[in-house]
């Protein structure tokens, strides 16, 4: 029995193996009488072994064969490989999939096969897809703010992927800052509207050279050479008919990351036309914070004026003064008011940095209390739109119900008292190195009488020490309960990689 007890004592979920299980099973068959507790533990080891074996097989199959699991709209296996941009010296992974592919398959592929690091936040950028030029001060603020936010917060940045409009600005900002390839920049594009797609169609596991593409037109646009990854969404439609066919898939990927992976997201709006209002409204209904570049013109400026000033300017906002845009603007305003004024953030040059605006928007969402009297604006047909090239497209399978915003990050928090949401807010403040934002978070925790969860404090302190955030460390250690709960759990080995 001593040998059997030793075998059970060393058994755990982590070290259970088919071989170890077989030896335990053998002793049971030889007539050894097991106590009820020992038999129960044996069954647990057996179950853990089966689960581990199944997971190993699943991961192995997914890693090696995921690309052939996906398919094009016509039923052919998906095209995939690496695109090379010789004129820029860059490369990007790509995958072409049908527009019916579920996000529950796409996201594991991004993480397990393409090895994208799990993000702390998602920055989804939308707005004008035509020629777009920002004033020099706003361009500089946009570049610095986006790069700072993406690098500090370990973000994924998602755009429409073409080399036009705001998508071109995002790619160029990453390239000029020297972080190209270091921050996942995912372009989700309509396959049928990508110029010169014949260069990579039918490719399997190889490389394709993408150069000298046709200039953008109503029938298509070239892709950005400064994105790191592309998902081309195949709807079976071609040229101008294909515009917007990627929108539902993109929305579902973003919603899946927020709901199932509990990753906070911020929508960054730069200029844009009437179709951009649908994107803002759809995200507002989900409780996703929205940061608008108020000085950029178009939809961003129209929303800012309508919400902040109570109306539009005929000289600048004529495209938004029709019935549908006005109804969307009114719904956006009501949702913003229902959130206590925390849903929309308006960035102007000369104020705080755009990076800080995005952090404040996310933190406000994570730590917000639910509205006392939810408002129910009329449904808008569940329209989602990213970019103006193809206008708005109907139909998100995960569409909104039209209710007041409900922060997804709080819905998916791990504790009823919201500890997980506050932990994420503190971790973002640490990564961004913003003590002035961490202070009100700590004050809110104390004001609500939530106390400090031990695991939360350990994670926050570990991050602050690893990133050498000295001012934040002083702030945390001075907070009641931090020094008791947090310091004993610090893993010193992680400080010396």
CSV table of N, CA and C in Angstrom, one decimal, residues 67 72 79-96 114 160-163 180-181 185-191 194-213 221-233:
chain,number,residue,atom,x,y,z
A,67,UNK,N,-5.0,25.0,-41.5
A,67,UNK,CA,-5.1,25.7,-42.8
A,67,UNK,C,-6.0,25.0,-43.7
A,72,UNK,N,-12.6,28.2,-48.9
A,72,UNK,CA,-13.1,29.3,-49.6
A,72,UNK,C,-14.6,29.2,-49.8
A,79,UNK,N,-6.6,29.5,-49.2
A,79,UNK,CA,-5.3,29.9,-49.7
A,79,UNK,C,-4.6,30.5,-48.5
A,80,UNK,N,-3.3,30.2,-48.4
A,80,UNK,CA,-2.5,30.7,-47.3
A,80,UNK,C,-1.0,30.7,-47.6
A,81,UNK,N,-0.3,31.5,-46.9
A,81,UNK,CA,1.1,31.6,-47.1
A,81,UNK,C,1.7,33.0,-46.6
A,82,UNK,N,2.7,33.4,-47.3
A,82,UNK,CA,3.4,34.7,-46.9
A,82,UNK,C,3.5,35.6,-48.1
A,83,UNK,N,3.0,36.8,-47.9
A,83,UNK,CA,3.1,37.8,-49.0
A,83,UNK,C,4.4,38.6,-48.8
A,84,UNK,N,5.1,38.8,-49.8
A,84,UNK,CA,6.3,39.6,-49.8
A,84,UNK,C,6.1,40.9,-50.5
A,85,UNK,N,6.6,42.0,-50.0
A,85,UNK,CA,6.5,43.4,-50.6
A,85,UNK,C,7.9,43.9,-50.8
A,86,UNK,N,8.5,43.5,-52.0
A,86,UNK,CA,9.9,43.9,-52.3
A,86,UNK,C,10.2,45.3,-52.2
A,87,UNK,N,9.2,46.2,-52.6
A,87,UNK,CA,9.5,47.6,-52.6
A,87,UNK,C,9.6,48.2,-51.2
A,88,UNK,N,9.1,47.5,-50.2
A,88,UNK,CA,9.2,47.9,-48.9
A,88,UNK,C,10.0,47.0,-47.9
A,89,UNK,N,10.4,45.9,-48.4
A,89,UNK,CA,11.2,45.0,-47.6
A,89,UNK,C,10.4,44.3,-46.5
A,90,UNK,N,9.1,44.1,-46.7
A,90,UNK,CA,8.3,43.6,-45.6
A,90,UNK,C,7.6,42.3,-46.1
A,91,UNK,N,7.1,41.6,-45.1
A,91,UNK,CA,6.4,40.3,-45.3
A,91,UNK,C,5.1,40.3,-44.4
A,92,UNK,N,4.1,39.5,-44.8
A,92,UNK,CA,2.9,39.4,-44.0
A,92,UNK,C,2.3,38.0,-44.3
A,93,UNK,N,1.8,37.4,-43.2
A,93,UNK,CA,1.1,36.1,-43.3
A,93,UNK,C,-0.3,36.5,-43.8
A,94,UNK,N,-0.9,35.5,-44.6
A,94,UNK,CA,-2.3,35.7,-45.1
A,94,UNK,C,-3.0,34.4,-45.1
A,95,UNK,N,-4.4,34.5,-45.0
A,95,UNK,CA,-5.3,33.4,-45.0
A,95,UNK,C,-6.6,33.9,-45.7
A,96,UNK,N,-7.0,33.1,-46.7
A,96,UNK,CA,-8.3,33.4,-47.4
A,96,UNK,C,-9.3,32.5,-46.9
A,114,UNK,N,-0.6,31.2,-36.1
A,114,UNK,CA,0.2,32.4,-36.4
A,114,UNK,C,1.0,32.9,-35.2
A,160,UNK,N,-9.0,47.7,-41.8
A,160,UNK,CA,-9.6,47.0,-43.1
A,160,UNK,C,-8.5,46.5,-44.0
A,161,UNK,N,-7.2,46.9,-43.7
A,161,UNK,CA,-6.1,46.2,-44.4
A,161,UNK,C,-5.7,46.8,-45.8
A,162,UNK,N,-6.5,47.7,-46.4
A,162,UNK,CA,-6.1,48.2,-47.7
A,162,UNK,C,-5.1,49.4,-47.5
A,163,UNK,N,-4.4,49.8,-48.6
A,163,UNK,CA,-3.4,50.8,-48.5
A,163,UNK,C,-4.1,52.2,-48.8
A,180,UNK,N,7.1,48.1,-36.8
A,180,UNK,CA,6.5,47.3,-37.7
A,180,UNK,C,6.9,45.8,-37.5
A,181,UNK,N,6.0,44.9,-37.4
A,181,UNK,CA,6.3,43.5,-37.1
A,181,UNK,C,6.4,43.2,-35.6
A,185,UNK,N,-0.5,43.8,-36.4
A,185,UNK,CA,-1.4,44.7,-37.2
A,185,UNK,C,-2.2,43.9,-38.2
A,186,UNK,N,-3.4,43.6,-37.9
A,186,UNK,CA,-4.2,42.6,-38.6
A,186,UNK,C,-5.1,43.4,-39.6
A,187,UNK,N,-5.0,43.1,-40.8
A,187,UNK,CA,-5.9,43.6,-41.8
A,187,UNK,C,-7.0,42.6,-42.2
A,188,UNK,N,-8.2,43.0,-42.1
A,188,UNK,CA,-9.3,42.1,-42.5
A,188,UNK,C,-10.0,42.7,-43.7
A,189,UNK,N,-9.8,42.1,-44.9
A,189,UNK,CA,-10.2,42.8,-46.1
A,189,UNK,C,-11.2,41.9,-46.9
A,190,UNK,N,-12.0,42.5,-47.8
A,190,UNK,CA,-12.8,41.8,-48.7
A,190,UNK,C,-12.0,41.2,-49.8
A,191,UNK,N,-11.9,39.9,-50.0
A,191,UNK,CA,-11.0,39.3,-50.9
A,191,UNK,C,-11.3,39.8,-52.4
A,194,UNK,N,-9.7,43.2,-53.5
A,194,UNK,CA,-8.2,43.3,-53.3
A,194,UNK,C,-7.6,43.3,-54.7
A,195,UNK,N,-7.0,44.4,-55.1
A,195,UNK,CA,-6.3,44.5,-56.4
A,195,UNK,C,-5.2,43.5,-56.5
A,196,UNK,N,-5.1,42.9,-57.7
A,196,UNK,CA,-4.0,41.9,-58.0
A,196,UNK,C,-4.0,40.7,-57.0
A,197,UNK,N,-5.2,40.3,-56.7
A,197,UNK,CA,-5.3,39.1,-55.8
A,197,UNK,C,-4.8,37.8,-56.5
A,198,UNK,N,-4.8,37.9,-57.8
A,198,UNK,CA,-4.3,36.7,-58.6
A,198,UNK,C,-2.9,36.3,-58.2
A,199,UNK,N,-2.1,37.2,-57.6
A,199,UNK,CA,-0.7,36.9,-57.3
A,199,UNK,C,-0.6,35.9,-56.1
A,200,UNK,N,-1.7,35.8,-55.3
A,200,UNK,CA,-1.6,34.9,-54.2
A,200,UNK,C,-2.8,33.9,-54.1
A,201,UNK,N,-3.7,34.0,-55.0
A,201,UNK,CA,-4.8,33.0,-55.1
A,201,UNK,C,-4.2,31.7,-55.5
A,202,UNK,N,-4.7,30.6,-54.8
A,202,UNK,CA,-4.3,29.2,-55.0
A,202,UNK,C,-3.0,28.9,-54.4
A,203,UNK,N,-2.4,29.8,-53.6
A,203,UNK,CA,-1.1,29.5,-52.9
A,203,UNK,C,-1.4,28.7,-51.7
A,204,UNK,N,-0.5,27.7,-51.5
A,204,UNK,CA,-0.6,26.9,-50.3
A,204,UNK,C,0.8,26.7,-49.7
A,205,UNK,N,1.0,27.2,-48.5
A,205,UNK,CA,2.3,27.1,-47.8
A,205,UNK,C,3.5,27.8,-48.4
A,206,UNK,N,3.3,28.6,-49.4
A,206,UNK,CA,4.4,29.2,-50.1
A,206,UNK,C,4.5,30.7,-49.9
A,207,UNK,N,5.3,31.4,-50.7
A,207,UNK,CA,5.5,32.8,-50.7
A,207,UNK,C,5.0,33.4,-52.0
A,208,UNK,N,4.4,34.6,-52.0
A,208,UNK,CA,3.9,35.2,-53.2
A,208,UNK,C,4.4,36.7,-53.1
A,209,UNK,N,4.9,37.2,-54.3
A,209,UNK,CA,5.4,38.5,-54.4
A,209,UNK,C,4.2,39.4,-54.7
A,210,UNK,N,4.0,40.5,-53.9
A,210,UNK,CA,3.0,41.4,-54.2
A,210,UNK,C,3.6,42.8,-54.5
A,211,UNK,N,3.6,43.1,-55.7
A,211,UNK,CA,4.2,44.4,-56.1
A,211,UNK,C,3.5,45.0,-57.3
A,212,UNK,N,3.7,46.3,-57.5
A,212,UNK,CA,3.1,47.0,-58.6
A,212,UNK,C,1.6,46.8,-58.7
A,213,UNK,N,0.8,46.9,-57.6
A,213,UNK,CA,-0.7,46.6,-57.7
A,213,UNK,C,-1.3,47.8,-58.4
A,221,UNK,N,-8.8,47.9,-54.2
A,221,UNK,CA,-7.7,48.7,-53.7
A,221,UNK,C,-6.6,47.7,-53.4
A,222,UNK,N,-5.3,48.2,-53.4
A,222,UNK,CA,-4.2,47.4,-53.0
A,222,UNK,C,-4.2,47.3,-51.5
A,223,UNK,N,-3.5,46.3,-51.0
A,223,UNK,CA,-3.3,46.1,-49.6
A,223,UNK,C,-2.1,46.8,-49.1
A,224,UNK,N,-2.1,47.1,-47.8
A,224,UNK,CA,-1.0,47.8,-47.2
A,224,UNK,C,0.2,46.9,-47.0
A,225,UNK,N,1.4,47.4,-47.3
A,225,UNK,CA,2.6,46.7,-47.2
A,225,UNK,C,3.1,46.7,-45.7
A,226,UNK,N,2.5,47.4,-44.8
A,226,UNK,CA,3.0,47.6,-43.5
A,226,UNK,C,2.1,46.9,-42.5
A,227,UNK,N,1.2,46.0,-42.9
A,227,UNK,CA,0.4,45.1,-42.0
A,227,UNK,C,1.2,43.8,-41.8
A,228,UNK,N,1.0,43.2,-40.6
A,228,UNK,CA,1.8,42.0,-40.3
A,228,UNK,C,1.0,40.7,-40.7
A,229,UNK,N,-0.4,40.8,-40.7
A,229,UNK,CA,-1.2,39.6,-41.0
A,229,UNK,C,-2.4,40.1,-41.8
A,230,UNK,N,-2.9,39.2,-42.7
A,230,UNK,CA,-4.2,39.5,-43.4
A,230,UNK,C,-5.1,38.4,-43.4
A,231,UNK,N,-6.4,38.7,-43.1
A,231,UNK,CA,-7.5,37.7,-43.4
A,231,UNK,C,-8.3,38.3,-44.6
A,232,UNK,N,-8.3,37.5,-45.6
A,232,UNK,CA,-9.1,37.9,-46.8
A,232,UNK,C,-10.4,37.1,-46.8
A,233,UNK,N,-11.5,37.8,-46.7
A,233,UNK,CA,-12.8,37.2,-46.6
A,233,UNK,C,-13.5,37.1,-47.9
